[in-house]
mmCIF file of C-alpha atoms in Angstrom:
data_model
loop_
_atom_site.group_PDB
_atom_site.id
_atom_site.type_symbol
_atom_site.label_atom_id
_atom_site.label_comp_id
_atom_site.label_asym_id
_atom_site.label_seq_id
_atom_site.Cartn_x
_atom_site.Cartn_y
_atom_site.Cartn_z
ATOM 1 C CA MET S 245 39.116 12.574 4.237
ATOM 2 C CA ARG S 246 37.889 10.522 1.322
ATOM 3 C CA ILE S 247 35.439 7.613 1.720
ATOM 4 C CA SER S 248 36.066 4.798 -0.690
ATOM 5 C CA TYR S 249 33.370 3.410 -2.995
ATOM 6 C CA ARG S 250 33.376 0.077 -1.136
ATOM 7 C CA GLN S 251 32.695 1.766 2.209
ATOM 8 C CA GLN S 252 29.784 3.712 0.723
ATOM 9 C CA ARG S 253 28.323 0.566 -0.792
ATOM 10 C CA GLY S 254 28.634 -1.280 2.531
ATOM 11 C CA ALA S 255 26.846 1.478 4.438
ATOM 12 C CA THR S 256 24.032 1.501 1.871
ATOM 13 C CA LEU S 257 23.628 -2.280 2.205
ATOM 14 C CA ILE S 258 23.332 -2.026 5.998
ATOM 15 C CA VAL S 259 20.644 0.658 5.689
ATOM 16 C CA VAL S 260 18.707 -1.484 3.209
ATOM 17 C CA LEU S 261 18.902 -4.515 5.511
ATOM 18 C CA ILE S 262 17.653 -2.471 8.461
ATOM 19 C CA LEU S 263 14.728 -1.198 6.386
ATOM 20 C CA LEU S 264 13.907 -4.751 5.285
ATOM 21 C CA LEU S 265 13.993 -5.899 8.914
ATOM 22 C CA ILE S 266 11.627 -3.112 9.958
ATOM 23 C CA ILE S 267 9.248 -3.923 7.091
ATOM 24 C CA THR S 268 9.340 -7.632 8.015
ATOM 25 C CA VAL S 269 8.500 -6.930 11.670
ATOM 26 C CA ILE S 270 5.629 -4.647 10.665
ATOM 27 C CA GLY S 271 4.379 -7.319 8.260
ATOM 28 C CA ILE S 272 4.448 -9.998 10.970
ATOM 29 C CA PHE S 273 2.383 -7.845 13.325
ATOM 30 C CA ALA S 274 -0.052 -7.058 10.513
ATOM 31 C CA ILE S 275 -0.476 -10.749 9.671
ATOM 32 C CA ARG S 276 -1.018 -11.653 13.330
ATOM 33 C CA THR S 277 -3.637 -8.941 13.692
ATOM 34 C CA ALA S 278 -5.395 -10.105 10.532
ATOM 35 C CA MET S 279 -5.338 -13.736 11.674
ATOM 36 C CA THR S 280 -6.745 -12.777 15.066
ATOM 37 C CA SER S 281 -9.534 -10.776 13.441
ATOM 38 C CA LEU S 282 -10.272 -13.650 11.069
ATOM 39 C CA ASN S 283 -10.328 -16.108 13.973
ATOM 40 C CA ILE S 284 -12.772 -13.926 15.901
ATOM 41 C CA ALA S 285 -15.002 -13.604 12.839
ATOM 42 C CA THR S 286 -14.867 -17.353 12.203
ATOM 43 C CA ASN S 287 -15.718 -18.188 15.819
ATOM 44 C CA SER S 288 -18.640 -15.769 15.709
ATOM 45 C CA GLN S 289 -19.953 -17.328 12.504
ATOM 46 C CA ILE S 290 -19.596 -20.831 13.935
ATOM 47 C CA SER S 291 -21.504 -19.894 17.086
ATOM 48 C CA GLN S 292 -24.270 -18.234 15.089
ATOM 49 C CA LEU S 293 -24.608 -21.234 12.776
ATOM 50 C CA LEU S 294 -24.803 -23.688 15.680
ATOM 51 C CA VAL S 295 -27.355 -21.594 17.580
ATOM 52 C CA GLN S 296 -29.629 -21.208 14.562
ATOM 53 C CA THR S 297 -29.497 -24.915 13.796
ATOM 54 C CA GLY S 298 -30.187 -25.901 17.400
ATOM 55 C CA ASP S 299 -33.294 -23.701 17.550
ATOM 56 C CA THR S 300 -35.062 -25.423 14.689
ATOM 57 C CA PRO S 301 -36.197 -28.774 16.196
ATOM 58 C CA THR S 302 -37.630 -27.178 19.338
ATOM 59 C CA ASN S 303 -39.391 -24.482 17.329
ATOM 60 C CA GLN S 304 -41.045 -27.150 15.209
ATOM 61 C CA PHE S 305 -42.334 -28.899 18.322
ATOM 62 C CA VAL S 306 -43.624 -25.680 19.869
ATOM 63 C CA ASN S 307 -44.968 -23.785 16.862
ATOM 64 C CA VAL S 308 -46.138 -26.540 14.526
ATOM 65 C CA SER S 309 -47.340 -29.444 16.658
ATOM 66 C CA THR S 310 -50.609 -29.552 18.591
ATOM 67 C CA TYR S 311 -51.123 -30.781 22.144
ATOM 68 C CA GLU S 312 -52.722 -33.988 20.880
ATOM 69 C CA ALA S 313 -49.876 -34.630 18.438
ATOM 70 C CA LEU S 314 -47.177 -34.139 21.072
ATOM 71 C CA ARG S 315 -48.930 -36.475 23.517
ATOM 72 C CA SER S 316 -49.258 -39.183 20.878
ATOM 73 C CA ALA S 317 -47.299 -42.357 21.599
ATOM 74 C CA ASP S 318 -45.777 -42.384 18.108
ATOM 75 C CA ILE S 319 -43.873 -39.163 18.848
ATOM 76 C CA ALA S 320 -40.779 -39.041 21.071
ATOM 77 C CA ILE S 321 -42.375 -36.605 23.537
ATOM 78 C CA GLY S 322 -45.538 -38.662 23.941
ATOM 79 C CA ALA S 323 -43.571 -41.891 24.286
ATOM 80 C CA ALA S 324 -41.312 -40.326 26.931
ATOM 81 C CA ILE S 325 -44.320 -39.084 28.924
ATOM 82 C CA ALA S 326 -45.925 -42.534 28.871
ATOM 83 C CA GLU S 327 -42.697 -44.322 29.861
ATOM 84 C CA HIS S 328 -41.996 -41.865 32.675
ATOM 85 C CA ILE S 329 -44.961 -43.200 34.666
ATOM 86 C CA ASN S 330 -43.324 -46.590 35.276
ATOM 87 C CA ALA S 331 -39.650 -45.984 34.427
ATOM 88 C CA PRO S 332 -38.650 -42.347 35.002
ATOM 89 C CA GLY S 333 -35.368 -40.790 33.922
ATOM 90 C CA LYS S 334 -34.904 -42.277 30.464
ATOM 91 C CA GLU S 335 -33.766 -40.205 27.486
ATOM 92 C CA TYR S 336 -35.535 -40.452 24.150
ATOM 93 C CA ILE S 337 -33.021 -39.336 21.551
ATOM 94 C CA PHE S 338 -33.284 -38.853 17.808
ATOM 95 C CA CYS S 339 -31.285 -37.181 15.063
ATOM 96 C CA TYR S 340 -32.732 -34.106 13.397
ATOM 97 C CA ARG S 341 -32.657 -35.006 9.692
ATOM 98 C CA PRO S 342 -34.555 -32.311 7.758
ATOM 99 C CA THR S 343 -33.071 -33.430 4.440
ATOM 100 C CA SER S 344 -34.701 -36.870 4.728
ATOM 101 C CA ASP S 345 -38.369 -37.823 4.436
ATOM 102 C CA GLN S 346 -38.503 -39.115 8.018
ATOM 103 C CA ARG S 347 -41.068 -37.641 10.380
ATOM 104 C CA MET S 348 -39.279 -35.557 12.999
ATOM 105 C CA GLY S 349 -39.208 -37.275 16.383
ATOM 106 C CA ALA S 350 -41.118 -40.367 15.255
ATOM 107 C CA SER S 351 -40.834 -43.044 17.935
ATOM 108 C CA LEU S 352 -39.709 -45.604 15.343
ATOM 109 C CA ASP S 353 -36.536 -43.553 14.810
ATOM 110 C CA VAL S 354 -35.869 -42.998 18.513
ATOM 111 C CA THR S 355 -33.223 -44.598 20.703
ATOM 112 C CA VAL S 356 -34.045 -44.899 24.402
ATOM 113 C CA LEU S 357 -31.065 -44.312 26.696
ATOM 114 C CA VAL S 358 -30.988 -45.492 30.286
ATOM 115 C CA PRO S 359 -28.770 -43.108 32.280
ATOM 116 C CA PRO S 360 -26.157 -44.356 34.749
ATOM 117 C CA GLU S 361 -27.121 -44.794 38.374
ATOM 118 C CA LYS S 362 -26.644 -41.892 40.757
ATOM 119 C CA ALA S 363 -23.816 -43.718 42.567
ATOM 120 C CA ASP S 364 -21.918 -44.474 39.342
ATOM 121 C CA LEU S 365 -18.738 -42.621 38.394
ATOM 122 C CA PRO S 366 -19.164 -39.319 36.496
ATOM 123 C CA ASN S 367 -17.742 -40.746 33.245
ATOM 124 C CA THR S 368 -20.097 -43.739 33.195
ATOM 125 C CA LYS S 369 -21.849 -44.120 29.861
ATOM 126 C CA ALA S 370 -25.516 -44.746 29.212
ATOM 127 C CA THR S 371 -27.070 -48.054 28.188
ATOM 128 C CA ILE S 372 -29.788 -48.766 25.626
ATOM 129 C CA ASP S 373 -33.273 -49.966 26.450
ATOM 130 C CA SER S 374 -33.309 -52.460 23.600
ATOM 131 C CA THR S 375 -36.778 -53.737 24.488
ATOM 132 C CA GLN S 376 -38.452 -50.685 22.983
ATOM 133 C CA SER S 377 -35.927 -49.044 20.683
ATOM 134 C CA ASN S 378 -33.099 -49.534 18.208
ATOM 135 C CA ARG S 379 -29.960 -47.536 17.435
ATOM 136 C CA SER S 380 -31.397 -45.351 14.684
ATOM 137 C CA GLY S 381 -31.611 -42.367 17.040
ATOM 138 C CA PHE S 382 -27.846 -41.837 17.021
ATOM 139 C CA CYS S 383 -26.688 -39.098 14.646
ATOM 140 C CA ASP S 384 -24.039 -40.163 12.156
ATOM 141 C CA LEU S 385 -21.311 -37.505 12.248
ATOM 142 C CA GLU S 386 -20.332 -38.219 8.656
ATOM 143 C CA LYS S 387 -23.700 -37.986 6.903
ATOM 144 C CA ASP S 388 -26.612 -36.750 9.077
ATOM 145 C CA PHE S 389 -26.220 -33.081 8.211
ATOM 146 C CA GLY S 390 -29.048 -30.613 8.627
ATOM 147 C CA SER S 391 -28.670 -29.027 5.197
ATOM 148 C CA ALA S 392 -26.996 -29.397 1.821
ATOM 149 C CA ARG S 393 -24.004 -27.476 3.193
ATOM 150 C CA GLU S 394 -23.037 -30.646 5.103
ATOM 151 C CA ALA S 395 -21.772 -28.705 8.087
ATOM 152 C CA VAL S 396 -23.910 -29.184 11.207
ATOM 153 C CA VAL S 397 -25.323 -32.334 12.806
ATOM 154 C CA THR S 398 -28.052 -31.956 15.460
ATOM 155 C CA GLN S 399 -28.828 -34.522 18.164
ATOM 156 C CA VAL S 400 -32.093 -34.088 20.097
ATOM 157 C CA ALA S 401 -32.896 -35.586 23.501
ATOM 158 C CA ILE S 402 -36.267 -35.698 25.273
ATOM 159 C CA ARG S 403 -36.367 -36.213 29.028
ATOM 160 C CA ILE S 404 -39.151 -35.848 31.559
ATOM 161 C CA PRO S 405 -37.628 -33.982 34.541
ATOM 162 C CA THR S 406 -37.334 -36.052 37.700
ATOM 163 C CA SER S 407 -36.336 -33.223 40.036
ATOM 164 C CA SER S 408 -39.294 -31.517 41.686
ATOM 165 C CA GLN S 409 -40.156 -27.934 40.846
ATOM 166 C CA SER S 410 -39.428 -25.267 43.443
ATOM 167 C CA GLU S 411 -42.742 -23.564 42.703
ATOM 168 C CA VAL S 412 -45.851 -24.344 44.685
ATOM 169 C CA VAL S 413 -48.473 -26.601 43.170
ATOM 170 C CA GLY S 414 -50.474 -24.743 40.529
ATOM 171 C CA ALA S 415 -47.984 -21.912 40.135
ATOM 172 C CA SER S 416 -47.624 -22.613 36.410
ATOM 173 C CA LEU S 417 -51.347 -22.665 35.695
ATOM 174 C CA GLU S 418 -52.697 -19.878 33.528
ATOM 175 C CA ARG S 419 -55.056 -17.721 35.533
ATOM 176 C CA ASP S 420 -58.789 -17.425 34.686
ATOM 177 C CA SER S 421 -58.652 -19.747 31.700
ATOM 178 C CA ASP S 422 -59.239 -23.294 32.971
ATOM 179 C CA LEU S 423 -62.942 -23.266 33.733
ATOM 180 C CA SER S 424 -63.361 -27.034 33.720
ATOM 181 C CA LYS S 425 -62.118 -27.592 37.257
ATOM 182 C CA GLU S 426 -64.516 -29.676 39.379
ATOM 183 C CA SER S 427 -66.585 -30.470 36.283
ATOM 184 C CA LEU S 428 -67.178 -33.586 34.194
ATOM 185 C CA VAL S 429 -64.970 -32.177 31.433
ATOM 186 C CA LYS S 430 -61.978 -32.427 33.765
ATOM 187 C CA LYS S 431 -62.109 -36.217 33.595
ATOM 188 C CA SER S 432 -61.431 -36.211 29.867
ATOM 189 C CA LYS S 433 -58.416 -33.917 30.042
ATOM 190 C CA GLY S 434 -54.830 -35.076 29.840
ATOM 191 C CA ASP S 435 -52.530 -34.536 32.782
ATOM 192 C CA ASP S 436 -50.075 -31.649 32.696
ATOM 193 C CA ALA S 437 -46.578 -32.757 31.722
ATOM 194 C CA ARG S 438 -43.156 -31.155 32.066
ATOM 195 C CA VAL S 439 -40.894 -31.958 29.142
ATOM 196 C CA ARG S 440 -37.253 -30.960 28.695
ATOM 197 C CA ILE S 441 -35.772 -30.831 25.202
ATOM 198 C CA THR S 442 -31.984 -30.760 24.810
ATOM 199 C CA THR S 443 -30.592 -30.027 21.356
ATOM 200 C CA THR S 444 -26.874 -30.393 20.682
ATOM 201 C CA SER S 445 -25.602 -28.858 17.431
ATOM 202 C CA ILE S 446 -22.286 -30.298 16.287
ATOM 203 C CA LEU S 447 -19.653 -29.195 13.751
ATOM 204 C CA PRO S 448 -17.785 -32.484 13.070
ATOM 205 C CA SER S 449 -15.264 -31.119 10.550
ATOM 206 C CA TYR S 450 -13.192 -29.548 13.354
ATOM 207 C CA SER S 451 -12.516 -32.871 15.066
ATOM 208 C CA THR S 452 -8.936 -33.598 16.070
ATOM 209 C CA GLU S 453 -9.648 -37.331 15.936
ATOM 210 C CA ASP S 454 -11.051 -39.748 13.391
ATOM 211 C CA LEU S 455 -14.841 -39.285 13.305
ATOM 212 C CA ALA S 456 -15.500 -43.010 13.635
ATOM 213 C CA THR S 457 -13.660 -42.960 16.960
ATOM 214 C CA VAL S 458 -15.570 -39.885 18.136
ATOM 215 C CA GLN S 459 -18.857 -41.453 17.034
ATOM 216 C CA ALA S 460 -18.292 -44.605 19.044
ATOM 217 C CA GLU S 461 -16.920 -42.826 22.102
ATOM 218 C CA CYS S 462 -19.312 -39.885 22.473
ATOM 219 C CA ILE S 463 -22.577 -40.538 20.656
ATOM 220 C CA GLY S 464 -22.991 -44.216 19.920
ATOM 221 C CA SER S 465 -22.897 -46.556 16.954
ATOM 222 C CA SER S 466 -24.070 -50.002 15.917
ATOM 223 C CA THR S 467 -21.749 -51.545 18.489
ATOM 224 C CA SER S 468 -21.328 -48.880 21.178
ATOM 225 C CA VAL S 469 -23.244 -46.415 23.350
ATOM 226 C CA GLY S 470 -22.120 -42.903 24.232
ATOM 227 C CA TYR S 471 -23.028 -40.520 27.035
ATOM 228 C CA ILE S 472 -26.324 -38.996 28.109
ATOM 229 C CA ASN S 473 -27.358 -35.583 26.783
ATOM 230 C CA ASP S 474 -29.125 -34.147 29.838
ATOM 231 C CA ASN S 475 -27.558 -34.093 33.322
ATOM 232 C CA LEU S 476 -29.694 -31.366 34.901
ATOM 233 C CA ASP S 477 -31.700 -33.533 37.308
ATOM 234 C CA ASP S 478 -30.441 -34.559 40.733
ATOM 235 C CA ASP S 479 -30.158 -38.247 39.831
ATOM 236 C CA VAL S 480 -27.728 -37.537 36.956
ATOM 237 C CA ALA S 481 -26.031 -34.381 38.242
ATOM 238 C CA GLY S 482 -22.313 -34.345 37.451
ATOM 239 C CA LYS S 483 -22.509 -37.150 34.895
ATOM 240 C CA ARG S 484 -20.528 -36.589 31.708
ATOM 241 C CA THR S 485 -22.561 -35.583 28.672
ATOM 242 C CA MET S 486 -22.211 -36.178 24.971
ATOM 243 C CA ALA S 487 -21.430 -32.480 24.425
ATOM 244 C CA GLU S 488 -18.582 -32.575 26.950
ATOM 245 C CA CYS S 489 -17.139 -35.624 25.223
ATOM 246 C CA LEU S 490 -17.306 -33.968 21.791
ATOM 247 C CA SER S 491 -15.660 -30.797 23.095
ATOM 248 C CA GLY S 492 -12.778 -32.926 24.311
ATOM 249 C CA TYR S 493 -12.025 -33.745 20.676
ATOM 250 C CA GLY S 494 -11.975 -30.080 19.643
ATOM 251 C CA ILE S 495 -15.439 -30.189 18.071
ATOM 252 C CA PRO S 496 -17.509 -26.986 18.410
ATOM 253 C CA VAL S 497 -20.912 -27.692 19.968
ATOM 254 C CA ASN S 498 -23.888 -25.646 21.088
ATOM 255 C CA VAL S 499 -26.311 -27.033 23.664
ATOM 256 C CA GLN S 500 -29.770 -25.530 24.054
ATOM 257 C CA VAL S 501 -32.211 -26.627 26.741
ATOM 258 C CA GLN S 502 -35.886 -25.725 26.770
ATOM 259 C CA GLU S 503 -38.467 -26.978 29.241
ATOM 260 C CA LEU S 504 -42.072 -27.156 28.137
ATOM 261 C CA LEU S 505 -45.222 -27.484 30.198
ATOM 262 C CA LEU S 506 -47.871 -29.300 28.199
ATOM 263 C CA GLN S 507 -51.335 -28.303 29.332
ATOM 264 C CA GLN S 508 -54.740 -28.898 27.876
ATOM 265 C CA ILE S 509 -56.916 -25.904 28.658
ATOM 266 C CA THR S 510 -60.667 -25.799 28.184
ATOM 267 C CA GLU S 511 -62.020 -22.304 27.754
ATOM 268 C CA GLN S 512 -65.686 -21.441 28.127
ATOM 269 C CA VAL S 513 -66.701 -19.341 25.144
ATOM 270 C CA SER S 514 -70.445 -19.058 25.734
ATOM 271 C CA ALA S 515 -72.744 -18.894 28.702
ATOM 272 C CA PRO S 516 -74.370 -22.167 29.775
ATOM 273 C CA VAL S 517 -77.971 -22.701 28.794
ATOM 274 C CA PRO S 518 -80.161 -22.776 31.927
ATOM 275 C CA THR S 519 -82.143 -25.919 32.550
ATOM 276 C CA PRO S 520 -85.892 -25.264 32.317
#
């Protein structure tokens, strides 16, 4: 039996098509695997970048500033401590702008947010205490970047906790170091203060919406106010935060919360001179 030239050519074409199909399928799987690996790597890099950026403001407060500087009224922490005595629960927010010549956390660049009432709906926004602040504390998602890379924006919020500690009174005191108790020196010491710092690092370029819309809805602008940053206390539990709002627009965020206990400790370094 003889096979014609046309039949041979047709069989060869079918084999070639099958091979091309197999190669295409293998290529698709290879591309998907590569894209998945790239996505994982990108997500890891994004998370690392946000975490590193969010650490910086708190580290500057803790490692650079002194007790006296932090308690000063011209710094956000000191202003929040003073205001907490008569009007507890307010948030003192500012934008971390290391590329500018502004002093970090200066009270002149702080916006004071009044959180919603406990009975308000979860998605209720904050209001501004305009009697002692302006709107300069809101980060601008289009220009307030933390470096020349113009990638990450960092919003910082200071709040004095209103929920009571579960520890007994004095549990946080350092043992055998405060020797001024029951002495005249005690009267000149500042009171201990709990301070909670919430830093939210933001990557605006991933937004699924126009940044001006996100700015007005989540953070705040010259004509609007966004959400609170800290909802950890009982009086604001369950309230929507700025970070939750940003995530709703597809924007990667990293929220870091650190609570500080400011204490002024007097340590006796020499024995008292006996009175003759």
